[in-house]
Coordinates of C-alpha atoms in Angstrom, one line a residue:
Chain L
M1 CA 36.8 -1.6 -10.3
Y2 CA 39.4 -2.3 -8.2
E3 CA 42.4 -5.8 -8.7
G4 CA 42.2 -8.6 -7.5
A5 CA 41.7 -9.4 -4.0
V6 CA 40.6 -6.2 -3.2
Q7 CA 37.3 -6.6 -5.6
D8 CA 37.4 -9.7 -4.5
L9 CA 36.1 -9.2 -1.0
I10 CA 33.7 -5.6 -1.6
D11 CA 31.9 -8.7 -3.7
E12 CA 32.1 -10.2 -0.9
L13 CA 30.8 -7.1 1.6
G14 CA 28.3 -5.8 -0.9
R15 CA 26.0 -9.1 -1.1
L16 CA 26.2 -9.5 3.8
P17 CA 22.4 -7.5 4.3
G18 CA 22.7 -4.5 4.3
V19 CA 25.9 -3.9 3.6
G20 CA 25.4 -1.6 -0.5
P21 CA 28.9 -1.4 -2.9
K22 CA 29.9 2.0 -0.8
S23 CA 30.0 0.6 2.2
A24 CA 31.6 -2.9 1.1
Q25 CA 34.3 -0.8 -0.1
R26 CA 34.5 1.7 2.7
I27 CA 34.6 -2.1 5.1
A28 CA 37.0 -3.5 2.4
F29 CA 40.1 -0.3 3.1
Y30 CA 39.1 -0.4 6.3
L31 CA 40.6 -3.5 6.9
L32 CA 42.6 -3.1 3.8
A33 CA 44.0 -0.6 6.6
A34 CA 43.7 -2.2 10.0
D35 CA 46.0 -4.6 12.6
P36 CA 46.7 -8.2 11.1
V37 CA 46.0 -8.3 15.1
D38 CA 42.6 -7.1 14.6
V39 CA 41.7 -8.5 11.1
R40 CA 42.9 -12.9 12.4
R41 CA 40.6 -11.8 15.3
L42 CA 38.2 -11.4 12.7
V43 CA 38.6 -14.1 10.3
T44 CA 38.9 -17.0 13.5
A45 CA 34.9 -15.2 14.7
L46 CA 34.2 -16.0 11.4
T47 CA 35.7 -19.8 10.8
E48 CA 34.4 -20.2 14.5
V49 CA 30.9 -19.6 14.1
K50 CA 30.2 -21.7 11.3
D51 CA 32.3 -24.5 12.8
K52 CA 31.2 -24.0 16.6
V53 CA 27.8 -23.0 16.7
R54 CA 24.8 -25.6 16.5
F55 CA 21.4 -24.8 16.6
C56 CA 19.4 -26.0 20.1
T57 CA 18.1 -29.4 19.5
V58 CA 15.3 -28.5 21.4
C59 CA 14.1 -24.9 20.7
G60 CA 16.2 -24.3 17.7
N61 CA 18.0 -21.7 18.6
V62 CA 21.5 -21.8 17.9
S63 CA 23.8 -23.0 21.1
E64 CA 26.9 -23.9 21.3
E65 CA 26.9 -27.1 22.9
D66 CA 23.8 -29.4 21.8
M67 CA 21.4 -27.5 23.9
C68 CA 20.7 -23.8 24.3
R69 CA 21.2 -21.7 27.9
V70 CA 17.9 -20.9 27.9
C71 CA 16.9 -24.4 27.7
R72 CA 20.0 -25.4 29.9
D73 CA 18.2 -23.2 33.1
P74 CA 17.2 -25.2 35.7
R75 CA 15.4 -22.2 36.6
R76 CA 13.7 -21.7 33.6
D77 CA 9.8 -21.9 33.8
L78 CA 9.0 -25.2 31.7
S79 CA 5.0 -24.4 31.5
V80 CA 5.2 -21.7 28.9
I81 CA 7.4 -21.7 25.8
C82 CA 7.4 -18.5 23.4
V83 CA 7.1 -19.7 20.1
V84 CA 9.0 -16.7 17.9
E85 CA 10.8 -16.8 14.5
E86 CA 14.1 -15.5 14.4
P87 CA 17.0 -17.0 16.7
K88 CA 17.7 -13.1 17.4
D89 CA 13.8 -12.9 17.8
V90 CA 14.9 -14.6 20.9
V91 CA 17.7 -12.4 22.1
A92 CA 15.2 -9.4 21.9
I93 CA 12.7 -11.0 24.3
E94 CA 15.6 -12.4 26.9
K95 CA 16.7 -8.5 27.1
T96 CA 13.9 -7.5 28.7
R97 CA 14.1 -10.4 31.0
E98 CA 10.2 -10.8 31.7
F99 CA 9.5 -14.1 30.6
R100 CA 11.3 -16.8 32.2
G101 CA 9.8 -19.6 30.2
R102 CA 11.0 -21.4 26.8
Y103 CA 11.5 -20.4 23.6
H104 CA 10.9 -21.8 20.3
V105 CA 12.3 -20.7 17.1
L106 CA 10.3 -21.9 14.0
G107 CA 13.0 -20.7 11.7
G108 CA 10.8 -17.9 9.6
A109 CA 7.0 -17.3 8.9
I110 CA 4.2 -19.2 6.5
S111 CA 4.8 -16.9 3.2
P112 CA 3.5 -19.0 -0.7
I113 CA 5.2 -16.3 -2.1
D114 CA 9.0 -17.2 -0.8
G115 CA 7.2 -20.9 -1.1
V116 CA 7.5 -21.4 2.4
G117 CA 5.0 -23.4 4.1
P118 CA 4.1 -24.8 7.3
D119 CA 5.9 -28.4 6.5
D120 CA 9.1 -25.8 6.3
L121 CA 8.5 -23.7 9.5
R122 CA 9.6 -25.8 12.5
I123 CA 6.1 -27.2 13.6
R124 CA 6.9 -30.8 13.5
E125 CA 9.4 -29.8 16.1
L126 CA 6.8 -27.7 18.5
M127 CA 4.0 -29.6 18.0
A128 CA 6.4 -33.0 19.6
R129 CA 6.9 -30.3 22.7
L130 CA 3.5 -29.9 23.5
A131 CA 2.9 -33.6 23.8
D132 CA 4.3 -34.2 27.2
G133 CA 2.1 -32.2 28.6
D134 CA 4.2 -30.3 30.9
V135 CA 2.8 -27.1 28.9
T136 CA 0.4 -24.9 30.0
E137 CA 0.7 -21.9 28.0
L138 CA 1.6 -21.2 24.1
I139 CA 2.8 -17.0 23.6
L140 CA 2.7 -16.4 19.7
A141 CA 4.7 -13.7 18.9
T142 CA 6.0 -13.9 15.6
D143 CA 6.5 -10.3 13.1
P144 CA 2.9 -8.6 13.6
N145 CA 2.6 -8.2 9.9
L146 CA 0.8 -10.0 7.2
E147 CA 2.7 -13.4 6.9
G148 CA 4.0 -13.5 11.1
E149 CA -0.2 -13.1 11.6
A150 CA -1.2 -16.1 9.2
T151 CA 1.1 -18.2 10.7
A152 CA 0.2 -16.9 14.8
T153 CA -3.7 -17.7 13.2
Y154 CA -2.0 -21.2 12.1
L155 CA -0.3 -22.1 14.6
A156 CA -3.8 -21.3 17.2
R157 CA -5.7 -23.4 14.7
L158 CA -3.7 -26.5 15.0
V159 CA -2.7 -26.5 18.7
K160 CA -6.7 -25.4 19.6
P161 CA -7.6 -29.4 20.3
L162 CA -4.7 -29.8 23.3
G163 CA -6.6 -27.2 25.4
L164 CA -4.0 -25.2 26.0
R165 CA -4.2 -21.3 26.4
V166 CA -2.7 -19.3 24.0
T167 CA -1.8 -15.9 23.6
R168 CA -0.4 -13.3 22.1
L169 CA 1.4 -10.7 21.7
A170 CA 0.0 -7.6 22.5
S171 CA 0.7 -4.7 19.8
G172 CA -0.4 -1.4 19.9
L173 CA 2.2 1.7 20.6
P174 CA 5.3 2.5 21.3
V175 CA 6.2 3.2 24.7
G176 CA 7.6 6.4 25.6
G177 CA 6.5 8.2 22.5
D178 CA 3.6 10.6 21.1
L179 CA 0.3 9.4 19.8
E180 CA -0.1 11.7 16.9
Y181 CA 2.9 10.1 15.5
A182 CA 2.0 6.5 15.3
D183 CA 0.5 5.7 12.1
E184 CA -2.6 5.0 11.6
V185 CA -2.5 0.6 11.7
T186 CA -0.9 0.8 14.7
L187 CA -3.3 3.1 16.4
G188 CA -5.8 1.2 14.9
R189 CA -5.2 -1.7 16.6
A190 CA -3.9 -0.1 19.7
F191 CA -8.3 0.9 19.6
E192 CA -9.2 -2.5 19.6
G193 CA -6.9 -3.8 21.8
R194 CA -7.5 -1.1 24.7
R195 CA -8.4 -2.2 28.0
A196 CA -9.8 -0.7 31.4
I197 CA -7.3 1.2 33.8
D198 CA -7.7 -1.1 37.3
I199 CA -8.2 1.8 40.4
Chain Y
M1 CA -7.4 24.1 -0.8
Y2 CA -4.3 25.5 -3.9
V3 CA -0.9 25.2 -4.7
R4 CA 1.5 28.0 -5.0
Q5 CA 3.7 26.4 -6.5
L6 CA 5.0 23.7 -7.5
S7 CA 8.7 22.7 -9.7
V8 CA 9.4 18.9 -11.1
T9 CA 13.9 17.9 -11.7
D10 CA 13.7 15.4 -13.8
F11 CA 10.0 14.5 -14.8
R12 CA 9.3 13.3 -18.2
S13 CA 9.9 15.6 -20.6
Y14 CA 11.2 18.3 -18.1
D15 CA 14.9 18.2 -16.3
E16 CA 13.9 21.2 -14.6
A17 CA 10.4 23.5 -13.9
S18 CA 8.8 25.6 -11.5
L19 CA 5.8 27.5 -11.4
D20 CA 4.5 30.0 -9.7
L21 CA 0.6 29.7 -9.1
E22 CA -2.7 31.3 -7.2
P23 CA -6.1 30.4 -6.7
G24 CA -8.5 30.8 -9.6
V25 CA -7.9 29.1 -13.4
T26 CA -4.4 28.5 -14.5
A27 CA -4.3 28.0 -17.5
L28 CA -0.9 25.9 -19.2
V29 CA -1.4 26.4 -24.1
G30 CA 0.8 25.0 -26.3
P31 CA 0.7 22.2 -29.1
N32 CA 0.3 18.7 -28.3
G33 CA 4.1 16.9 -27.5
Q34 CA 5.3 20.5 -25.3
G35 CA 4.9 19.0 -21.7
K36 CA 1.4 20.5 -20.1
T37 CA -0.5 17.1 -19.3
N38 CA 3.5 16.1 -17.6
L39 CA 3.0 19.5 -14.9
V40 CA -0.6 18.2 -14.1
E41 CA 0.5 14.5 -14.2
A42 CA 2.6 15.2 -11.2
L43 CA 0.9 17.6 -9.4
G44 CA -1.7 14.9 -9.4
Y45 CA 0.8 12.0 -8.3
L46 CA 1.6 14.1 -4.9
A47 CA -2.0 14.2 -4.6
T48 CA -2.2 10.5 -5.4
L49 CA 1.0 8.7 -5.1
G50 CA 0.6 7.1 -8.9
S51 CA 0.1 8.4 -12.1
H52 CA -3.5 8.9 -14.3
R53 CA -1.5 7.7 -17.2
V54 CA 0.7 4.5 -16.8
A55 CA 1.3 1.8 -14.5
L56 CA 4.5 2.6 -13.4
D57 CA 6.7 4.7 -12.2
A58 CA 9.3 4.1 -14.6
P59 CA 7.6 6.3 -17.7
L60 CA 7.7 8.8 -15.5
V61 CA 11.5 9.3 -14.9
R62 CA 13.5 11.5 -17.5
A63 CA 15.3 9.2 -19.8
G64 CA 18.8 8.7 -18.8
A65 CA 17.7 10.8 -15.1
E66 CA 17.9 8.2 -11.9
R67 CA 14.8 9.2 -10.0
A68 CA 12.4 12.1 -10.5
V69 CA 11.0 15.5 -8.3
V70 CA 8.4 16.6 -7.9
R71 CA 7.9 19.9 -5.3
S72 CA 4.5 21.8 -4.1
V73 CA 4.3 24.2 -1.1
V74 CA -0.2 24.3 -1.2
V75 CA -2.1 26.8 1.0
R76 CA -4.6 25.5 3.1
D77 CA -6.6 27.6 5.6
G78 CA -3.8 30.8 5.0
R79 CA -0.8 28.1 6.2
D80 CA 1.9 26.5 3.5
T81 CA 2.9 23.4 3.4
A82 CA 5.8 22.0 1.6
V83 CA 5.0 18.4 -0.2
E84 CA 7.2 16.9 -2.5
V85 CA 8.5 13.3 -3.3
E86 CA 11.3 11.5 -5.4
I87 CA 10.2 9.1 -7.7
S88 CA 12.5 6.2 -8.1
P89 CA 11.6 3.2 -10.6
G90 CA 12.4 0.3 -8.4
R91 CA 13.6 1.9 -5.2
A92 CA 11.8 2.5 -2.6
N93 CA 9.8 6.4 -3.1
R94 CA 11.2 8.8 -0.5
A95 CA 8.8 11.3 0.2
K96 CA 9.0 15.3 2.6
L97 CA 6.0 17.0 4.6
G98 CA 7.0 20.8 5.8
G99 CA 10.6 19.6 4.6
S100 CA 11.2 16.8 7.2
P101 CA 11.9 13.4 6.0
V102 CA 9.0 10.9 6.6
P103 CA 9.4 7.2 7.3
R104 CA 6.1 6.1 4.0
P105 CA 5.4 8.3 1.5
R106 CA 1.6 6.5 1.8
E107 CA 2.1 9.4 4.6
I108 CA 1.3 12.5 2.5
L109 CA -1.4 11.6 1.1
G110 CA -3.8 14.4 2.2
A111 CA -1.8 16.6 2.4
L112 CA -3.0 18.0 -1.7
R113 CA -5.8 16.5 -3.0
T114 CA -7.0 16.9 -5.8
V115 CA -9.6 15.9 -8.3
L116 CA -8.6 15.1 -12.3
F117 CA -10.4 15.3 -15.2
A118 CA -8.7 13.8 -18.4
P119 CA -8.9 11.8 -21.8
E120 CA -8.8 8.7 -20.2
D121 CA -12.1 9.1 -18.0
L122 CA -13.9 7.7 -20.7
A123 CA -12.9 3.7 -19.4
L124 CA -14.4 5.0 -16.2
V125 CA -18.3 3.9 -18.3
K126 CA -16.8 2.5 -21.0
G127 CA -13.2 0.3 -19.6
D128 CA -12.9 -3.0 -17.5
P129 CA -14.2 -2.6 -13.5
S130 CA -10.0 -2.0 -13.0
D131 CA -11.0 1.3 -13.9
R132 CA -13.9 1.7 -11.8
R133 CA -12.2 0.1 -9.1
R134 CA -9.5 2.2 -9.2
F135 CA -12.0 5.5 -9.5
L136 CA -12.8 4.2 -5.7
D137 CA -10.6 3.2 -4.3
E138 CA -8.3 6.4 -5.6
L139 CA -11.6 8.4 -3.8
L140 CA -11.0 6.6 -0.2
V141 CA -7.6 7.0 0.0
A142 CA -7.8 11.1 -1.3
R143 CA -10.7 11.3 1.6
Y144 CA -9.6 8.6 4.4
P145 CA -5.4 8.4 4.1
R146 CA -5.5 5.1 6.4
F147 CA -7.6 2.8 2.7
A148 CA -4.5 3.4 1.2
G149 CA -2.8 1.0 4.4
V150 CA -6.5 -1.2 3.8
R151 CA -5.4 -1.7 0.6
S152 CA -2.1 -1.9 0.5
D153 CA -2.9 -5.2 3.5
Y154 CA -5.5 -6.5 1.4
D155 CA -3.5 -6.7 -2.2
R156 CA -0.6 -8.7 -0.3
V157 CA -3.1 -11.2 0.9
L158 CA -4.3 -11.7 -2.1
K159 CA -1.3 -12.3 -3.6
Q160 CA -0.2 -15.1 -0.6
R161 CA -3.3 -16.5 -1.0
N162 CA -3.2 -17.0 -4.6
A163 CA 0.6 -18.2 -4.4
L164 CA -0.7 -20.7 -2.3
L165 CA -3.6 -21.8 -4.8
K166 CA -1.4 -22.1 -7.5
S167 CA 1.3 -24.3 -5.6
A168 CA -1.6 -26.0 -3.8
A169 CA -3.4 -27.2 -7.1
A170 CA -0.2 -29.4 -8.4
A171 CA 0.4 -30.2 -4.4
R172 CA -3.2 -32.1 -4.1
R173 CA -2.1 -33.6 -7.6
Q174 CA 0.9 -35.3 -5.1
G175 CA -0.9 -35.6 -2.1
G176 CA 0.9 -32.5 -0.2
S177 CA 0.2 -30.3 2.7
A178 CA -0.2 -27.1 1.1
L179 CA -3.8 -27.1 1.6
R180 CA -3.4 -27.2 5.6
T181 CA -3.5 -23.3 5.8
L182 CA -5.9 -22.1 2.8
D183 CA -8.2 -21.6 6.0
V184 CA -5.0 -19.0 7.5
W185 CA -5.1 -16.9 4.5
D186 CA -8.8 -17.1 3.6
Q187 CA -9.7 -15.8 7.3
H188 CA -7.3 -12.9 5.9
L189 CA -8.3 -12.2 3.3
A190 CA -12.3 -11.7 4.7
D191 CA -11.0 -9.7 7.4
A192 CA -9.1 -7.6 5.1
G193 CA -11.3 -7.7 2.3
A194 CA -14.6 -6.6 4.1
A195 CA -12.7 -3.8 6.2
L196 CA -11.9 -2.7 2.1
L197 CA -15.9 -3.2 0.8
A198 CA -16.6 -1.4 4.3
G199 CA -14.6 1.5 3.0
R200 CA -16.0 1.1 -0.8
H201 CA -20.1 0.2 0.2
D202 CA -20.2 3.5 2.3
L203 CA -18.1 5.5 -0.3
V204 CA -20.6 5.1 -3.3
E205 CA -23.6 5.9 -1.2
G206 CA -22.1 9.6 -0.7
L207 CA -21.5 9.4 -4.4
R208 CA -25.0 8.7 -5.2
P209 CA -27.1 11.8 -4.6
L210 CA -23.8 13.7 -6.0
L211 CA -23.6 11.5 -9.8
D212 CA -26.9 12.6 -10.4
K213 CA -26.8 15.6 -9.6
A214 CA -23.6 16.4 -11.5
Y215 CA -25.1 14.4 -14.3
T216 CA -27.9 17.4 -14.8
A217 CA -25.5 20.0 -14.3
V218 CA -23.6 18.7 -17.2
S219 CA -25.9 16.8 -19.9
R220 CA -29.4 18.4 -19.4
G221 CA -32.1 15.9 -19.5
G222 CA -31.1 12.3 -20.1
G223 CA -31.4 11.1 -17.1
P224 CA -31.1 10.1 -13.9
V225 CA -27.9 8.3 -14.0
G226 CA -27.8 5.6 -10.8
V227 CA -24.6 4.2 -9.4
S228 CA -24.5 0.5 -7.4
Y229 CA -22.0 -1.3 -6.2
K230 CA -22.0 -5.0 -7.7
S231 CA -20.4 -7.3 -5.7
S232 CA -20.1 -11.4 -5.7
L233 CA -21.8 -11.5 -2.2
P234 CA -24.9 -12.1 -1.4
D235 CA -28.0 -8.8 -1.8
D236 CA -28.3 -8.5 1.4
V237 CA -25.2 -7.4 2.6
A238 CA -25.1 -5.9 -0.3
E239 CA -24.8 -3.0 1.1
T240 CA -23.8 -3.1 4.1
A241 CA -20.7 -1.1 6.0
D242 CA -20.5 -3.1 8.7
R243 CA -17.3 -5.5 8.6
E244 CA -18.3 -8.5 10.8
L245 CA -21.1 -8.9 8.4
L246 CA -18.9 -8.3 5.3
A247 CA -16.1 -10.5 7.0
A248 CA -18.4 -13.4 7.2
A249 CA -20.2 -13.3 4.1
L250 CA -17.0 -13.4 1.8
A251 CA -16.0 -16.4 4.0
A252 CA -19.0 -18.6 3.1
G253 CA -18.4 -17.3 -0.6
L254 CA -15.1 -18.0 -0.1
A255 CA -16.0 -22.1 1.0
A256 CA -18.3 -22.2 -1.8
V257 CA -16.0 -21.5 -4.1
R258 CA -12.5 -23.7 -2.5
D259 CA -12.9 -26.6 -5.3
Q260 CA -12.7 -24.1 -8.4
E261 CA -10.2 -21.8 -7.3
L262 CA -7.9 -25.5 -6.9
D263 CA -8.9 -25.8 -10.1
R264 CA -7.8 -22.0 -11.5
G265 CA -5.6 -20.8 -8.7
I266 CA -6.4 -17.4 -8.7
T267 CA -9.1 -16.6 -6.1
L268 CA -12.8 -15.9 -7.6
V269 CA -14.5 -14.1 -4.5
G270 CA -13.4 -10.4 -2.9
P271 CA -12.8 -6.8 -3.8
H272 CA -10.4 -7.4 -6.5
R273 CA -13.9 -9.3 -8.9
D274 CA -16.1 -6.2 -7.6
D275 CA -17.5 -3.3 -10.4
L276 CA -19.5 0.2 -10.1
V277 CA -21.8 -0.5 -12.1
L278 CA -23.4 2.5 -13.2
T279 CA -26.9 3.5 -15.3
L280 CA -28.8 5.8 -17.7
G281 CA -32.0 5.8 -17.2
E282 CA -33.3 2.1 -16.7
L283 CA -29.9 0.7 -19.0
P284 CA -26.5 0.7 -17.7
A285 CA -24.3 3.2 -19.1
K286 CA -21.9 0.4 -20.7
G287 CA -22.4 -0.8 -23.9
Y288 CA -25.9 1.4 -23.6
A289 CA -25.2 5.2 -23.2
S290 CA -24.1 7.0 -26.8
H291 CA -20.3 8.1 -26.5
G292 CA -21.3 12.2 -25.5
E293 CA -23.6 10.3 -22.7
S294 CA -20.9 8.4 -21.5
W295 CA -18.7 11.9 -21.6
S296 CA -21.0 13.0 -19.7
V297 CA -21.8 10.7 -16.9
A298 CA -17.2 10.3 -16.7
L299 CA -17.4 14.1 -15.9
A300 CA -20.3 13.4 -14.3
L301 CA -18.9 11.3 -11.4
R302 CA -15.4 13.4 -11.4
L303 CA -17.3 15.9 -10.2
A304 CA -19.3 13.7 -8.0
A305 CA -15.8 13.1 -6.2
Y306 CA -15.3 16.5 -6.5
D307 CA -18.3 18.0 -3.8
L308 CA -18.0 14.7 -1.9
L309 CA -13.7 15.6 -1.2
R310 CA -15.0 20.0 -0.7
G311 CA -18.2 18.5 1.1
D312 CA -15.0 16.7 3.5
G313 CA -13.9 20.3 4.1
G314 CA -10.7 21.4 2.5
E315 CA -11.8 21.6 -1.1
P316 CA -9.2 19.8 -3.6
V317 CA -7.8 21.5 -6.3
L318 CA -9.7 20.9 -10.1
I319 CA -7.7 19.6 -12.4
L320 CA -9.1 19.0 -16.4
D321 CA -6.2 18.1 -18.6
D322 CA -7.2 18.3 -22.0
V323 CA -11.0 17.6 -21.6
F324 CA -12.1 21.1 -23.7
A325 CA -11.1 19.6 -26.6
E326 CA -13.2 16.5 -26.0
L327 CA -16.2 17.9 -25.9
D328 CA -19.4 19.9 -27.6
D329 CA -19.7 23.0 -26.9
S330 CA -22.6 23.0 -24.6
R331 CA -21.0 20.3 -22.0
R332 CA -18.5 23.3 -23.3
T333 CA -20.4 25.4 -21.7
Q334 CA -22.0 23.7 -18.7
L335 CA -18.7 22.1 -17.7
A336 CA -17.5 25.5 -17.4
E337 CA -20.0 26.7 -15.6
V338 CA -19.5 23.9 -13.1
V339 CA -15.5 24.0 -12.1
A340 CA -15.6 27.9 -12.3
P341 CA -16.4 28.5 -8.7
A342 CA -13.7 26.5 -7.8
E343 CA -10.5 27.8 -5.5
Q344 CA -8.1 26.8 -8.0
V345 CA -8.9 24.8 -11.4
L346 CA -5.7 24.1 -13.6
V347 CA -6.4 24.5 -17.8
T348 CA -4.1 22.4 -19.8
A349 CA -5.5 22.9 -23.9
A350 CA -3.6 22.7 -27.0
V351 CA -5.2 26.5 -28.6
A352 CA -6.1 29.0 -26.1
A353 CA -9.3 28.5 -27.8
D354 CA -10.5 25.3 -26.1
V355 CA -10.2 27.1 -22.4
P356 CA -13.4 28.6 -22.5
E357 CA -14.1 32.5 -22.0
A358 CA -16.4 31.1 -18.4
L359 CA -12.6 29.6 -17.8
T360 CA -10.2 32.8 -18.8
G361 CA -7.6 33.3 -15.9
A362 CA -3.5 33.2 -15.6
R363 CA -2.1 31.5 -18.4
F364 CA 1.2 29.7 -19.2
D365 CA 2.7 28.9 -22.5
V366 CA 4.6 25.5 -23.1
E367 CA 6.2 24.6 -25.5
G368 CA 9.2 22.1 -25.9
G369 CA 10.0 21.9 -22.2
R370 CA 9.3 25.1 -22.0
V371 CA 6.9 27.1 -19.7
T372 CA 7.0 30.7 -19.7
R373 CA 3.8 33.0 -18.1
V374 CA 1.9 34.9 -20.6
R375 CA -1.3 36.5 -18.5

């Protein structure tokens, strides 16, 4: 145990995801030795993230204004919505530069064990967006685990009466990887989702 | 295959122990409570990632230590493979194969195959259905490691669905919305359950002829021994390994009992409620077979499992933990004759006289957590 402020800092850092007691201690002593200007910049960033950042009223992504950058962008395709679990998934897909539609962030996945049901996710907001008829395709990009699959199945059933094209991201082998290193579940999925080669 | 070396650190009563082993028979001899079973339990853990004695990992770690490590060198077709697992209760276990860490411990499954006979095996005949389901699933994983994933997927869906049923029961009284997702979980449970059922059906099919043969070998008549899989599904899909048929049957089964499930808050249909029915002559072995007959059926099940694994290639290591003391003379002799030709057999016994003559080989004395080779 360290005295007062240092221990408080270590305890607070240790509560962050992915930071154990050892890492917390290392970060705390780094901050103690760091230039006060650097530390002040970090403090400002922390305060601003809580003060300024809001959630986009359309898609639920993090944003500094009422609407996020993607929803504000007039060049985006209004006929396609990609449904993801978390804002970080938006960033991951944006990096590909492949997707030109807009997003919908659910804020999690259905998981009865954690007490998360459809009403705890932004599903009602999604249905409202689909109601005005501009959207023709819904891409379900929830995580490829049990809870993500269950959420995708639930959404697919829910929007079926609307007659949209509903698609699910493919799962299978990572690009640039070796077949032999793929685990059996992934490889099995890749077999199920195999497709003919066009020549 | 055979195990060339086994060493443990902070496992059960041992702080450190290491044994060099050879093909053929090796006996571990010592008074009760000295740590013989702990050594074969460690080997069994490498093969199944579970203990044959306890359901949780905590008792496997020596009191006062944080984690236990089990290492072995397995020789298969003349090639050495190092298999290692680090057991940390309450945290994720870690495993290494050939010296390199693997992303998930279950990836070492299949590197070492064992068939373990133990006094606990009597529960295969006399115990609860869960004991027999565990036998089936462990054998399934030993044959096809991908079933470790199938099994854990099924367990996870089941947990989620049961959690939903519990909260839905409360929601139904208040007119809530939790019920809407039940259809989704039904579908996932049916898919995952069908994969597991297909594997179990196929396995029972494979065991059936071997079981009767094994029973005859250890008991001298009294049979025939029959085995069938008892599920809550209608008879026309009872034996099939067709996943689509099974998934449809499971979904229909779930739909039929939904009200009951909501009342009780648990899933009432699926492979987690099934059983393996063993029969001796015309009668079920459970409840009708004598103590000696029950033992013979249990031994026959293990021997059939051994035959099945051997048939797939990669002969498993046989482990006989304290079983000879439980058997009468004729069963003892017969079992010894059946297992003697195996590539590697490990036997534990409290006194050397318990080990039948047909199983004479290397011998280690185990006393007070010290292992010394005497022959």
